[in-house]
Structures are given as C-alpha cells and as structure tokens.
Amino acid sequence: MEKWLFLAVLTQVLLTFVVMFIMGRRRFAAAKNKQIELSAFKTMSLESAPEPVIAAGRNFLTQFELPVLFYVAILMCLQLNLTGWFSVGCASVFVISRIIHSVIHLGHNDVVKRYKSFVFGAFVLLVWWMGITVQLMLR
C-alpha cells in the first residue's frame, strides 16, 4: 500500500511542477509581448498582468496551501502504519480533485466549477483526517 501512497504523492508533486512550467511559460510570453514590464518581476508586482498569467501564478501558490495537509496526512499514515485502502483511496481522490481544480483554473477558469472541485478536495481531506483520528483512537 505504501507504493500506492507514494504514487499519489508523486502525482501531486508532478502536478506542482507542471503548473510551475505553465506559469513560467505564461509569464515569459507576457513579458516578451510587452504585456508585463520586466521590472514588475523584481517585486512580483503582477497585478496588471493578463488574467492567464495571474491565474497560473495563483494556481501555483495553491499547490502549497491545502496540499500541505495532504503531505502531512501521508507522513502520518506511513509513520503510524495506516496505509490501507482507506488512506490510498482518500489520497488518490484528493489528488484527482487537485488535478481537476488546476485544469479548470488554468483553462476556462469557471469559478463555480473550480470552487466545487476545491471544496470537494478539502472535504475528502477532512474525511481522511477524521479517519486517521478514528483509526488511532481505536488502537
């Protein structure tokens, strides 16, 4: 089961790198097309950047917000030997929700759909943490 948890972590890490790559491409393209002044990158004052540039930057930042609780849950499960199907399922569904969230955010950016995918992922994470707690208390 540990391998399946690692696969979920690896997928989340790869998602972070893909988003970083997209963010970089969008920023460089905007600078090249004179949509952003290079001096704006000195202080990261990108408020006047085109919406796709801002969305990519914001999506990259979100890869270090809620997923932190995912990474801690993974470490807890590995350390406490709670690596059963419940943890694998929660981890996998959470990562899938993050991929969907990023595809929406970096694509058509439908705020309602993006919000629903975010809330769904957060709910899965909450259920997982509750499950970890219950499993520990029942030992």
mmCIF file of N, CA and C in Angstrom:
data_model
loop_
_atom_site.group_PDB
_atom_site.id
_atom_site.type_symbol
_atom_site.label_atom_id
_atom_site.label_comp_id
_atom_site.label_asym_id
_atom_site.label_seq_id
_atom_site.Cartn_x
_atom_site.Cartn_y
_atom_site.Cartn_z
ATOM 1 N N MET A 1 0.813 -1.208 0.000
ATOM 2 C CA MET A 1 0.000 0.000 0.000
ATOM 3 C C MET A 1 0.856 1.271 0.000
ATOM 4 N N GLU A 2 2.030 1.159 0.612
ATOM 5 C CA GLU A 2 2.900 2.328 0.667
ATOM 6 C C GLU A 2 3.245 2.833 -0.731
ATOM 7 N N LYS A 3 3.383 1.913 -1.670
ATOM 8 C CA LYS A 3 3.708 2.298 -3.050
ATOM 9 C C LYS A 3 2.580 3.114 -3.667
ATOM 10 N N TRP A 4 1.334 2.748 -3.344
ATOM 11 C CA TRP A 4 0.198 3.496 -3.879
ATOM 12 C C TRP A 4 0.137 4.903 -3.277
ATOM 13 N N LEU A 5 0.464 5.003 -1.994
ATOM 14 C CA LEU A 5 0.514 6.332 -1.373
ATOM 15 C C LEU A 5 1.624 7.167 -1.999
ATOM 16 N N PHE A 6 2.770 6.522 -2.251
ATOM 17 C CA PHE A 6 3.869 7.243 -2.895
ATOM 18 C C PHE A 6 3.455 7.708 -4.290
ATOM 19 N N LEU A 7 2.706 6.878 -5.004
ATOM 20 C CA LEU A 7 2.242 7.267 -6.337
ATOM 21 C C LEU A 7 1.344 8.506 -6.260
ATOM 22 N N ALA A 8 0.496 8.585 -5.250
ATOM 23 C CA ALA A 8 -0.348 9.767 -5.061
ATOM 24 C C ALA A 8 0.522 11.000 -4.788
ATOM 25 N N VAL A 9 1.534 10.841 -3.935
ATOM 26 C CA VAL A 9 2.444 11.954 -3.638
ATOM 27 C C VAL A 9 3.184 12.377 -4.899
ATOM 28 N N LEU A 10 3.700 11.402 -5.626
ATOM 29 C CA LEU A 10 4.433 11.704 -6.853
ATOM 30 C C LEU A 10 3.550 12.453 -7.848
ATOM 31 N N THR A 11 2.306 12.046 -7.964
ATOM 32 C CA THR A 11 1.380 12.720 -8.872
ATOM 33 C C THR A 11 1.151 14.157 -8.443
ATOM 34 N N GLN A 12 0.975 14.394 -7.148
ATOM 35 C CA GLN A 12 0.793 15.757 -6.648
ATOM 36 C C GLN A 12 2.043 16.598 -6.892
ATOM 37 N N VAL A 13 3.214 16.013 -6.682
ATOM 38 C CA VAL A 13 4.473 16.733 -6.933
ATOM 39 C C VAL A 13 4.601 17.062 -8.414
ATOM 40 N N LEU A 14 4.288 16.105 -9.278
ATOM 41 C CA LEU A 14 4.356 16.360 -10.723
ATOM 42 C C LEU A 14 3.368 17.443 -11.133
ATOM 43 N N LEU A 15 2.183 17.427 -10.543
ATOM 44 C CA LEU A 15 1.207 18.489 -10.823
ATOM 45 C C LEU A 15 1.800 19.849 -10.481
ATOM 46 N N THR A 16 2.468 19.941 -9.354
ATOM 47 C CA THR A 16 3.083 21.203 -8.938
ATOM 48 C C THR A 16 4.106 21.663 -9.967
ATOM 49 N N PHE A 17 4.930 20.754 -10.451
ATOM 50 C CA PHE A 17 5.935 21.116 -11.455
ATOM 51 C C PHE A 17 5.304 21.489 -12.796
ATOM 52 N N VAL A 18 4.242 20.803 -13.189
ATOM 53 C CA VAL A 18 3.553 21.148 -14.434
ATOM 54 C C VAL A 18 2.974 22.554 -14.335
ATOM 55 N N VAL A 19 2.337 22.848 -13.214
ATOM 56 C CA VAL A 19 1.765 24.185 -13.017
ATOM 57 C C VAL A 19 2.878 25.239 -13.019
ATOM 58 N N MET A 20 4.011 24.927 -12.396
ATOM 59 C CA MET A 20 5.141 25.864 -12.388
ATOM 60 C C MET A 20 5.631 26.123 -13.815
ATOM 61 N N PHE A 21 5.702 25.094 -14.614
ATOM 62 C CA PHE A 21 6.126 25.231 -16.005
ATOM 63 C C PHE A 21 5.148 26.110 -16.779
ATOM 64 N N ILE A 22 3.850 25.853 -16.621
ATOM 65 C CA ILE A 22 2.827 26.662 -17.295
ATOM 66 C C ILE A 22 2.913 28.113 -16.846
ATOM 67 N N MET A 23 3.078 28.328 -15.545
ATOM 68 C CA MET A 23 3.204 29.679 -15.010
ATOM 69 C C MET A 23 4.399 30.389 -15.650
ATOM 70 N N GLY A 24 5.537 29.718 -15.712
ATOM 71 C CA GLY A 24 6.729 30.311 -16.302
ATOM 72 C C GLY A 24 6.535 30.654 -17.767
ATOM 73 N N ARG A 25 5.943 29.731 -18.507
ATOM 74 C CA ARG A 25 5.694 29.995 -19.933
ATOM 75 C C ARG A 25 4.789 31.202 -20.117
ATOM 76 N N ARG A 26 3.743 31.286 -19.323
ATOM 77 C CA ARG A 26 2.814 32.412 -19.457
ATOM 78 C C ARG A 26 3.484 33.728 -19.080
ATOM 79 N N ARG A 27 4.302 33.703 -18.044
ATOM 80 C CA ARG A 27 4.987 34.927 -17.632
ATOM 81 C C ARG A 27 5.989 35.389 -18.683
ATOM 82 N N PHE A 28 6.784 34.456 -19.191
ATOM 83 C CA PHE A 28 7.769 34.828 -20.213
ATOM 84 C C PHE A 28 7.093 35.325 -21.477
ATOM 85 N N ALA A 29 5.991 34.675 -21.878
ATOM 86 C CA ALA A 29 5.263 35.112 -23.070
ATOM 87 C C ALA A 29 4.694 36.510 -22.874
ATOM 88 N N ALA A 30 4.157 36.780 -21.696
ATOM 89 C CA ALA A 30 3.590 38.107 -21.425
ATOM 90 C C ALA A 30 4.687 39.170 -21.419
ATOM 91 N N ALA A 31 5.845 38.835 -20.864
ATOM 92 C CA ALA A 31 6.960 39.791 -20.865
ATOM 93 C C ALA A 31 7.456 40.019 -22.281
ATOM 94 N N LYS A 32 7.565 38.962 -23.046
ATOM 95 C CA LYS A 32 8.029 39.069 -24.438
ATOM 96 C C LYS A 32 7.077 39.916 -25.270
ATOM 97 N N ASN A 33 5.775 39.774 -25.015
ATOM 98 C CA ASN A 33 4.755 40.530 -25.752
ATOM 99 C C ASN A 33 4.495 41.911 -25.154
ATOM 100 N N LYS A 34 5.325 42.288 -24.182
ATOM 101 C CA LYS A 34 5.236 43.611 -23.538
ATOM 102 C C LYS A 34 3.920 43.815 -22.785
ATOM 103 N N GLN A 35 3.318 42.712 -22.337
ATOM 104 C CA GLN A 35 2.115 42.817 -21.523
ATOM 105 C C GLN A 35 2.480 43.032 -20.054
ATOM 106 N N ILE A 36 3.721 42.712 -19.724
ATOM 107 C CA ILE A 36 4.258 42.906 -18.381
ATOM 108 C C ILE A 36 5.641 43.505 -18.549
ATOM 109 N N GLU A 37 5.940 44.519 -17.761
ATOM 110 C CA GLU A 37 7.294 45.072 -17.756
ATOM 111 C C GLU A 37 8.204 44.138 -16.975
ATOM 112 N N LEU A 38 9.419 43.951 -17.450
ATOM 113 C CA LEU A 38 10.367 43.087 -16.735
ATOM 114 C C LEU A 38 10.605 43.569 -15.312
ATOM 115 N N SER A 39 10.543 44.874 -15.105
ATOM 116 C CA SER A 39 10.756 45.409 -13.757
ATOM 117 C C SER A 39 9.682 44.929 -12.781
ATOM 118 N N ALA A 40 8.519 44.533 -13.275
ATOM 119 C CA ALA A 40 7.453 44.037 -12.406
ATOM 120 C C ALA A 40 7.879 42.753 -11.691
ATOM 121 N N PHE A 41 8.811 42.011 -12.283
ATOM 122 C CA PHE A 41 9.264 40.762 -11.683
ATOM 123 C C PHE A 41 10.225 40.991 -10.517
ATOM 124 N N LYS A 42 10.775 42.199 -10.408
ATOM 125 C CA LYS A 42 11.678 42.479 -9.287
ATOM 126 C C LYS A 42 10.949 42.351 -7.958
ATOM 127 N N THR A 43 9.750 42.849 -7.916
ATOM 128 C CA THR A 43 8.956 42.793 -6.682
ATOM 129 C C THR A 43 7.706 41.916 -6.848
ATOM 130 N N MET A 44 7.608 41.247 -7.985
ATOM 131 C CA MET A 44 6.451 40.407 -8.318
ATOM 132 C C MET A 44 5.148 41.202 -8.256
ATOM 133 N N SER A 45 5.198 42.415 -8.732
ATOM 134 C CA SER A 45 4.009 43.265 -8.830
ATOM 135 C C SER A 45 3.321 42.960 -10.162
ATOM 136 N N LEU A 46 2.557 41.907 -10.168
ATOM 137 C CA LEU A 46 1.957 41.427 -11.416
ATOM 138 C C LEU A 46 0.453 41.703 -11.489
ATOM 139 N N GLU A 47 -0.021 42.659 -10.707
ATOM 140 C CA GLU A 47 -1.451 42.954 -10.681
ATOM 141 C C GLU A 47 -1.976 43.366 -12.048
ATOM 142 N N SER A 48 -1.143 43.982 -12.862
ATOM 143 C CA SER A 48 -1.581 44.439 -14.179
ATOM 144 C C SER A 48 -1.321 43.390 -15.265
ATOM 145 N N ALA A 49 -0.868 42.227 -14.876
ATOM 146 C CA ALA A 49 -0.609 41.153 -15.838
ATOM 147 C C ALA A 49 -1.919 40.628 -16.405
ATOM 148 N N PRO A 50 -1.871 40.006 -17.558
ATOM 149 C CA PRO A 50 -3.083 39.398 -18.122
ATOM 150 C C PRO A 50 -3.637 38.308 -17.193
ATOM 151 N N GLU A 51 -4.929 38.096 -17.273
ATOM 152 C CA GLU A 51 -5.598 37.137 -16.386
ATOM 153 C C GLU A 51 -4.969 35.732 -16.404
ATOM 154 N N PRO A 52 -4.599 35.182 -17.572
ATOM 155 C CA PRO A 52 -3.981 33.847 -17.555
ATOM 156 C C PRO A 52 -2.664 33.794 -16.766
ATOM 157 N N VAL A 53 -1.921 34.882 -16.764
ATOM 158 C CA VAL A 53 -0.667 34.937 -16.005
ATOM 159 C C VAL A 53 -0.967 34.928 -14.507
ATOM 160 N N ILE A 54 -1.938 35.733 -14.108
ATOM 161 C CA ILE A 54 -2.310 35.796 -12.694
ATOM 162 C C ILE A 54 -2.899 34.459 -12.239
ATOM 163 N N ALA A 55 -3.746 33.855 -13.073
ATOM 164 C CA ALA A 55 -4.369 32.573 -12.716
ATOM 165 C C ALA A 55 -3.304 31.490 -12.533
ATOM 166 N N ALA A 56 -2.320 31.440 -13.416
ATOM 167 C CA ALA A 56 -1.263 30.432 -13.300
ATOM 168 C C ALA A 56 -0.446 30.646 -12.032
ATOM 169 N N GLY A 57 -0.130 31.900 -11.725
ATOM 170 C CA GLY A 57 0.619 32.201 -10.510
ATOM 171 C C GLY A 57 -0.163 31.841 -9.267
ATOM 172 N N ARG A 58 -1.435 32.144 -9.291
ATOM 173 C CA ARG A 58 -2.280 31.815 -8.134
ATOM 174 C C ARG A 58 -2.436 30.298 -7.984
ATOM 175 N N ASN A 59 -2.590 29.607 -9.116
ATOM 176 C CA ASN A 59 -2.713 28.156 -9.042
ATOM 177 C C ASN A 59 -1.444 27.525 -8.496
ATOM 178 N N PHE A 60 -0.306 28.058 -8.885
ATOM 179 C CA PHE A 60 0.953 27.541 -8.360
ATOM 180 C C PHE A 60 0.995 27.708 -6.838
ATOM 181 N N LEU A 61 0.570 28.862 -6.356
ATOM 182 C CA LEU A 61 0.560 29.088 -4.911
ATOM 183 C C LEU A 61 -0.374 28.119 -4.195
ATOM 184 N N THR A 62 -1.498 27.780 -4.819
ATOM 185 C CA THR A 62 -2.438 26.865 -4.163
ATOM 186 C C THR A 62 -1.857 25.462 -4.018
ATOM 187 N N GLN A 63 -0.812 25.157 -4.762
ATOM 188 C CA GLN A 63 -0.173 23.844 -4.631
ATOM 189 C C GLN A 63 0.603 23.729 -3.314
ATOM 190 N N PHE A 64 0.722 24.855 -2.599
ATOM 191 C CA PHE A 64 1.430 24.870 -1.317
ATOM 192 C C PHE A 64 0.506 25.271 -0.167
ATOM 193 N N GLU A 65 -0.774 25.194 -0.386
ATOM 194 C CA GLU A 65 -1.737 25.518 0.656
ATOM 195 C C GLU A 65 -2.401 24.233 1.151
ATOM 196 N N LEU A 66 -3.542 23.872 0.624
ATOM 197 C CA LEU A 66 -4.252 22.662 1.045
ATOM 198 C C LEU A 66 -3.406 21.391 0.906
ATOM 199 N N PRO A 67 -2.604 21.246 -0.147
ATOM 200 C CA PRO A 67 -1.780 20.028 -0.245
ATOM 201 C C PRO A 67 -0.802 19.822 0.913
ATOM 202 N N VAL A 68 -0.511 20.848 1.683
ATOM 203 C CA VAL A 68 0.348 20.657 2.852
ATOM 204 C C VAL A 68 -0.310 19.666 3.814
ATOM 205 N N LEU A 69 -1.623 19.790 4.003
ATOM 206 C CA LEU A 69 -2.342 18.848 4.863
ATOM 207 C C LEU A 69 -2.336 17.446 4.262
ATOM 208 N N PHE A 70 -2.325 17.363 2.945
ATOM 209 C CA PHE A 70 -2.214 16.074 2.249
ATOM 210 C C PHE A 70 -0.866 15.429 2.553
ATOM 211 N N TYR A 71 0.205 16.199 2.418
ATOM 212 C CA TYR A 71 1.536 15.651 2.663
ATOM 213 C C TYR A 71 1.704 15.209 4.123
ATOM 214 N N VAL A 72 1.172 15.989 5.038
ATOM 215 C CA VAL A 72 1.261 15.615 6.460
ATOM 216 C C VAL A 72 0.459 14.341 6.713
ATOM 217 N N ALA A 73 -0.719 14.224 6.103
ATOM 218 C CA ALA A 73 -1.524 13.007 6.266
ATOM 219 C C ALA A 73 -0.771 11.796 5.724
ATOM 220 N N ILE A 74 -0.113 11.959 4.603
ATOM 221 C CA ILE A 74 0.683 10.861 4.031
ATOM 222 C C ILE A 74 1.763 10.440 5.026
ATOM 223 N N LEU A 75 2.490 11.415 5.557
ATOM 224 C CA LEU A 75 3.563 11.098 6.510
ATOM 225 C C LEU A 75 3.014 10.428 7.765
ATOM 226 N N MET A 76 1.879 10.922 8.249
ATOM 227 C CA MET A 76 1.251 10.310 9.427
ATOM 228 C C MET A 76 0.879 8.857 9.140
ATOM 229 N N CYS A 77 0.268 8.625 7.998
ATOM 230 C CA CYS A 77 -0.156 7.269 7.651
ATOM 231 C C CYS A 77 1.040 6.331 7.519
ATOM 232 N N LEU A 78 2.106 6.811 6.916
ATOM 233 C CA LEU A 78 3.299 5.978 6.780
ATOM 234 C C LEU A 78 3.928 5.695 8.139
ATOM 235 N N GLN A 79 4.016 6.718 8.954
ATOM 236 C CA GLN A 79 4.643 6.573 10.265
ATOM 237 C C GLN A 79 3.829 5.680 11.194
ATOM 238 N N LEU A 80 2.513 5.785 11.118
ATOM 239 C CA LEU A 80 1.637 5.065 12.043
ATOM 240 C C LEU A 80 1.083 3.771 11.446
ATOM 241 N N ASN A 81 1.573 3.403 10.276
ATOM 242 C CA ASN A 81 1.142 2.184 9.601
ATOM 243 C C ASN A 81 -0.368 2.175 9.349
ATOM 244 N N LEU A 82 -0.857 3.275 8.818
ATOM 245 C CA LEU A 82 -2.268 3.408 8.448
ATOM 246 C C LEU A 82 -2.373 3.511 6.926
ATOM 247 N N THR A 83 -1.769 2.559 6.263
ATOM 248 C CA THR A 83 -1.627 2.649 4.808
ATOM 249 C C THR A 83 -2.595 1.737 4.064
ATOM 250 N N GLY A 84 -3.770 1.548 4.604
ATOM 251 C CA GLY A 84 -4.761 0.673 3.968
ATOM 252 C C GLY A 84 -5.472 1.348 2.811
ATOM 253 N N TRP A 85 -6.491 0.648 2.326
ATOM 254 C CA TRP A 85 -7.245 1.145 1.179
ATOM 255 C C TRP A 85 -7.935 2.480 1.452
ATOM 256 N N PHE A 86 -8.343 2.694 2.680
ATOM 257 C CA PHE A 86 -8.989 3.971 3.009
ATOM 258 C C PHE A 86 -8.040 5.133 2.727
ATOM 259 N N SER A 87 -6.817 5.028 3.213
ATOM 260 C CA SER A 87 -5.837 6.103 3.004
ATOM 261 C C SER A 87 -5.469 6.238 1.537
ATOM 262 N N VAL A 88 -5.280 5.116 0.877
ATOM 263 C CA VAL A 88 -4.944 5.149 -0.554
ATOM 264 C C VAL A 88 -6.082 5.784 -1.341
ATOM 265 N N GLY A 89 -7.312 5.413 -1.010
ATOM 266 C CA GLY A 89 -8.472 5.983 -1.694
ATOM 267 C C GLY A 89 -8.593 7.479 -1.472
ATOM 268 N N CYS A 90 -8.470 7.904 -0.221
ATOM 269 C CA CYS A 90 -8.568 9.340 0.083
ATOM 270 C C CYS A 90 -7.454 10.117 -0.601
ATOM 271 N N ALA A 91 -6.242 9.599 -0.538
ATOM 272 C CA ALA A 91 -5.105 10.277 -1.166
ATOM 273 C C ALA A 91 -5.318 10.397 -2.669
ATOM 274 N N SER A 92 -5.756 9.330 -3.292
ATOM 275 C CA SER A 92 -5.957 9.329 -4.741
ATOM 276 C C SER A 92 -7.066 10.287 -5.155
ATOM 277 N N VAL A 93 -8.178 10.247 -4.452
ATOM 278 C CA VAL A 93 -9.301 11.124 -4.789
ATOM 279 C C VAL A 93 -8.909 12.586 -4.569
ATOM 280 N N PHE A 94 -8.157 12.862 -3.503
ATOM 281 C CA PHE A 94 -7.714 14.231 -3.266
ATOM 282 C C PHE A 94 -6.852 14.730 -4.422
ATOM 283 N N VAL A 95 -5.900 13.923 -4.850
ATOM 284 C CA VAL A 95 -5.001 14.339 -5.936
ATOM 285 C C VAL A 95 -5.787 14.532 -7.233
ATOM 286 N N ILE A 96 -6.726 13.650 -7.503
ATOM 287 C CA ILE A 96 -7.564 13.820 -8.694
ATOM 288 C C ILE A 96 -8.336 15.136 -8.615
ATOM 289 N N SER A 97 -8.841 15.466 -7.438
ATOM 290 C CA SER A 97 -9.573 16.734 -7.281
ATOM 291 C C SER A 97 -8.648 17.925 -7.515
ATOM 292 N N ARG A 98 -7.375 17.805 -7.121
ATOM 293 C CA ARG A 98 -6.405 18.883 -7.345
ATOM 294 C C ARG A 98 -6.088 19.029 -8.834
ATOM 295 N N ILE A 99 -6.019 17.916 -9.530
ATOM 296 C CA ILE A 99 -5.781 17.971 -10.975
ATOM 297 C C ILE A 99 -6.960 18.652 -11.662
ATOM 298 N N ILE A 100 -8.170 18.257 -11.293
ATOM 299 C CA ILE A 100 -9.370 18.872 -11.872
ATOM 300 C C ILE A 100 -9.385 20.365 -11.567
ATOM 301 N N HIS A 101 -9.084 20.725 -10.330
ATOM 302 C CA HIS A 101 -9.038 22.130 -9.931
ATOM 303 C C HIS A 101 -8.050 22.906 -10.804
ATOM 304 N N SER A 102 -6.877 22.346 -11.026
ATOM 305 C CA SER A 102 -5.856 23.031 -11.830
ATOM 306 C C SER A 102 -6.260 23.139 -13.293
ATOM 307 N N VAL A 103 -6.848 22.076 -13.833
ATOM 308 C CA VAL A 103 -7.298 22.116 -15.226
ATOM 309 C C VAL A 103 -8.339 23.220 -15.408
ATOM 310 N N ILE A 104 -9.263 23.317 -14.478
ATOM 311 C CA ILE A 104 -10.276 24.373 -14.552
ATOM 312 C C ILE A 104 -9.623 25.738 -14.398
ATOM 313 N N HIS A 105 -8.777 25.897 -13.387
ATOM 314 C CA HIS A 105 -8.150 27.192 -13.091
ATOM 315 C C HIS A 105 -7.284 27.673 -14.246
ATOM 316 N N LEU A 106 -6.549 26.769 -14.854
ATOM 317 C CA LEU A 106 -5.641 27.142 -15.937
ATOM 318 C C LEU A 106 -6.313 27.131 -17.299
ATOM 319 N N GLY A 107 -7.529 26.629 -17.344
ATOM 320 C CA GLY A 107 -8.272 26.570 -18.599
ATOM 321 C C GLY A 107 -9.327 27.656 -18.670
ATOM 322 N N HIS A 108 -10.580 27.243 -18.729
ATOM 323 C CA HIS A 108 -11.683 28.202 -18.878
ATOM 324 C C HIS A 108 -11.959 28.977 -17.599
ATOM 325 N N ASN A 109 -11.422 28.535 -16.475
ATOM 326 C CA ASN A 109 -11.493 29.229 -15.187
ATOM 327 C C ASN A 109 -12.924 29.559 -14.758
ATOM 328 N N ASP A 110 -13.789 28.581 -14.872
ATOM 329 C CA ASP A 110 -15.156 28.718 -14.372
ATOM 330 C C ASP A 110 -15.079 28.697 -12.844
ATOM 331 N N VAL A 111 -15.370 29.824 -12.230
ATOM 332 C CA VAL A 111 -15.184 29.979 -10.788
ATOM 333 C C VAL A 111 -16.047 29.002 -9.992
ATOM 334 N N VAL A 112 -17.275 28.771 -10.415
ATOM 335 C CA VAL A 112 -18.168 27.873 -9.682
ATOM 336 C C VAL A 112 -17.636 26.435 -9.737
ATOM 337 N N LYS A 113 -17.249 25.980 -10.914
ATOM 338 C CA LYS A 113 -16.711 24.614 -11.042
ATOM 339 C C LYS A 113 -15.394 24.488 -10.279
ATOM 340 N N ARG A 114 -14.585 25.513 -10.364
ATOM 341 C CA ARG A 114 -13.299 25.497 -9.652
ATOM 342 C C ARG A 114 -13.535 25.415 -8.143
ATOM 343 N N TYR A 115 -14.465 26.205 -7.653
ATOM 344 C CA TYR A 115 -14.791 26.204 -6.227
ATOM 345 C C TYR A 115 -15.305 24.829 -5.792
ATOM 346 N N LYS A 116 -16.177 24.233 -6.595
ATOM 347 C CA LYS A 116 -16.725 22.915 -6.247
ATOM 348 C C LYS A 116 -15.614 21.872 -6.177
ATOM 349 N N SER A 117 -14.667 21.919 -7.116
ATOM 350 C CA SER A 117 -13.576 20.943 -7.082
ATOM 351 C C SER A 117 -12.679 21.183 -5.875
ATOM 352 N N PHE A 118 -12.494 22.447 -5.505
ATOM 353 C CA PHE A 118 -11.689 22.767 -4.327
ATOM 354 C C PHE A 118 -12.366 22.261 -3.056
ATOM 355 N N VAL A 119 -13.649 22.556 -2.912
ATOM 356 C CA VAL A 119 -14.392 22.152 -1.718
ATOM 357 C C VAL A 119 -14.461 20.624 -1.629
ATOM 358 N N PHE A 120 -14.646 19.958 -2.764
ATOM 359 C CA PHE A 120 -14.683 18.505 -2.761
ATOM 360 C C PHE A 120 -13.351 17.936 -2.259
ATOM 361 N N GLY A 121 -12.242 18.468 -2.770
ATOM 362 C CA GLY A 121 -10.921 18.017 -2.319
ATOM 363 C C GLY A 121 -10.708 18.284 -0.836
ATOM 364 N N ALA A 122 -11.134 19.448 -0.376
ATOM 365 C CA ALA A 122 -11.000 19.781 1.040
ATOM 366 C C ALA A 122 -11.839 18.828 1.892
ATOM 367 N N PHE A 123 -13.038 18.485 1.409
ATOM 368 C CA PHE A 123 -13.901 17.553 2.130
ATOM 369 C C PHE A 123 -13.255 16.171 2.220
ATOM 370 N N VAL A 124 -12.683 15.703 1.112
ATOM 371 C CA VAL A 124 -12.002 14.401 1.114
ATOM 372 C C VAL A 124 -10.861 14.417 2.127
ATOM 373 N N LEU A 125 -10.113 15.506 2.146
ATOM 374 C CA LEU A 125 -9.008 15.637 3.090
ATOM 375 C C LEU A 125 -9.522 15.617 4.535
ATOM 376 N N LEU A 126 -10.617 16.314 4.788
ATOM 377 C CA LEU A 126 -11.211 16.325 6.127
ATOM 378 C C LEU A 126 -11.660 14.917 6.535
ATOM 379 N N VAL A 127 -12.320 14.212 5.637
ATOM 380 C CA VAL A 127 -12.763 12.843 5.926
ATOM 381 C C VAL A 127 -11.550 11.963 6.212
ATOM 382 N N TRP A 128 -10.500 12.134 5.429
ATOM 383 C CA TRP A 128 -9.289 11.341 5.638
ATOM 384 C C TRP A 128 -8.702 11.600 7.021
ATOM 385 N N TRP A 129 -8.607 12.877 7.398
ATOM 386 C CA TRP A 129 -8.073 13.213 8.724
ATOM 387 C C TRP A 129 -8.965 12.661 9.836
ATOM 388 N N MET A 130 -10.272 12.702 9.635
ATOM 389 C CA MET A 130 -11.172 12.116 10.630
ATOM 390 C C MET A 130 -10.950 10.612 10.707
ATOM 391 N N GLY A 131 -10.743 9.979 9.555
ATOM 392 C CA GLY A 131 -10.467 8.549 9.528
ATOM 393 C C GLY A 131 -9.166 8.197 10.221
ATOM 394 N N ILE A 132 -8.147 9.003 10.006
ATOM 395 C CA ILE A 132 -6.868 8.793 10.695
ATOM 396 C C ILE A 132 -7.078 8.875 12.207
ATOM 397 N N THR A 133 -7.832 9.871 12.626
ATOM 398 C CA THR A 133 -8.101 10.061 14.056
ATOM 399 C C THR A 133 -8.841 8.857 14.640
ATOM 400 N N VAL A 134 -9.876 8.415 13.951
ATOM 401 C CA VAL A 134 -10.665 7.277 14.434
ATOM 402 C C VAL A 134 -9.784 6.024 14.509
ATOM 403 N N GLN A 135 -8.987 5.781 13.466
ATOM 404 C CA GLN A 135 -8.124 4.604 13.467
ATOM 405 C C GLN A 135 -7.136 4.637 14.635
ATOM 406 N N LEU A 136 -6.609 5.814 14.933
ATOM 407 C CA LEU A 136 -5.685 5.930 16.054
ATOM 408 C C LEU A 136 -6.371 5.711 17.392
ATOM 409 N N MET A 137 -7.564 6.252 17.542
ATOM 410 C CA MET A 137 -8.294 6.143 18.800
ATOM 411 C C MET A 137 -8.756 4.712 19.061
ATOM 412 N N LEU A 138 -8.968 3.947 18.003
ATOM 413 C CA LEU A 138 -9.455 2.578 18.172
ATOM 414 C C LEU A 138 -8.328 1.559 18.358
ATOM 415 N N ARG A 139 -7.115 2.002 18.386
ATOM 416 C CA ARG A 139 -5.988 1.084 18.573
ATOM 417 C C ARG A 139 -5.899 0.640 20.009
#
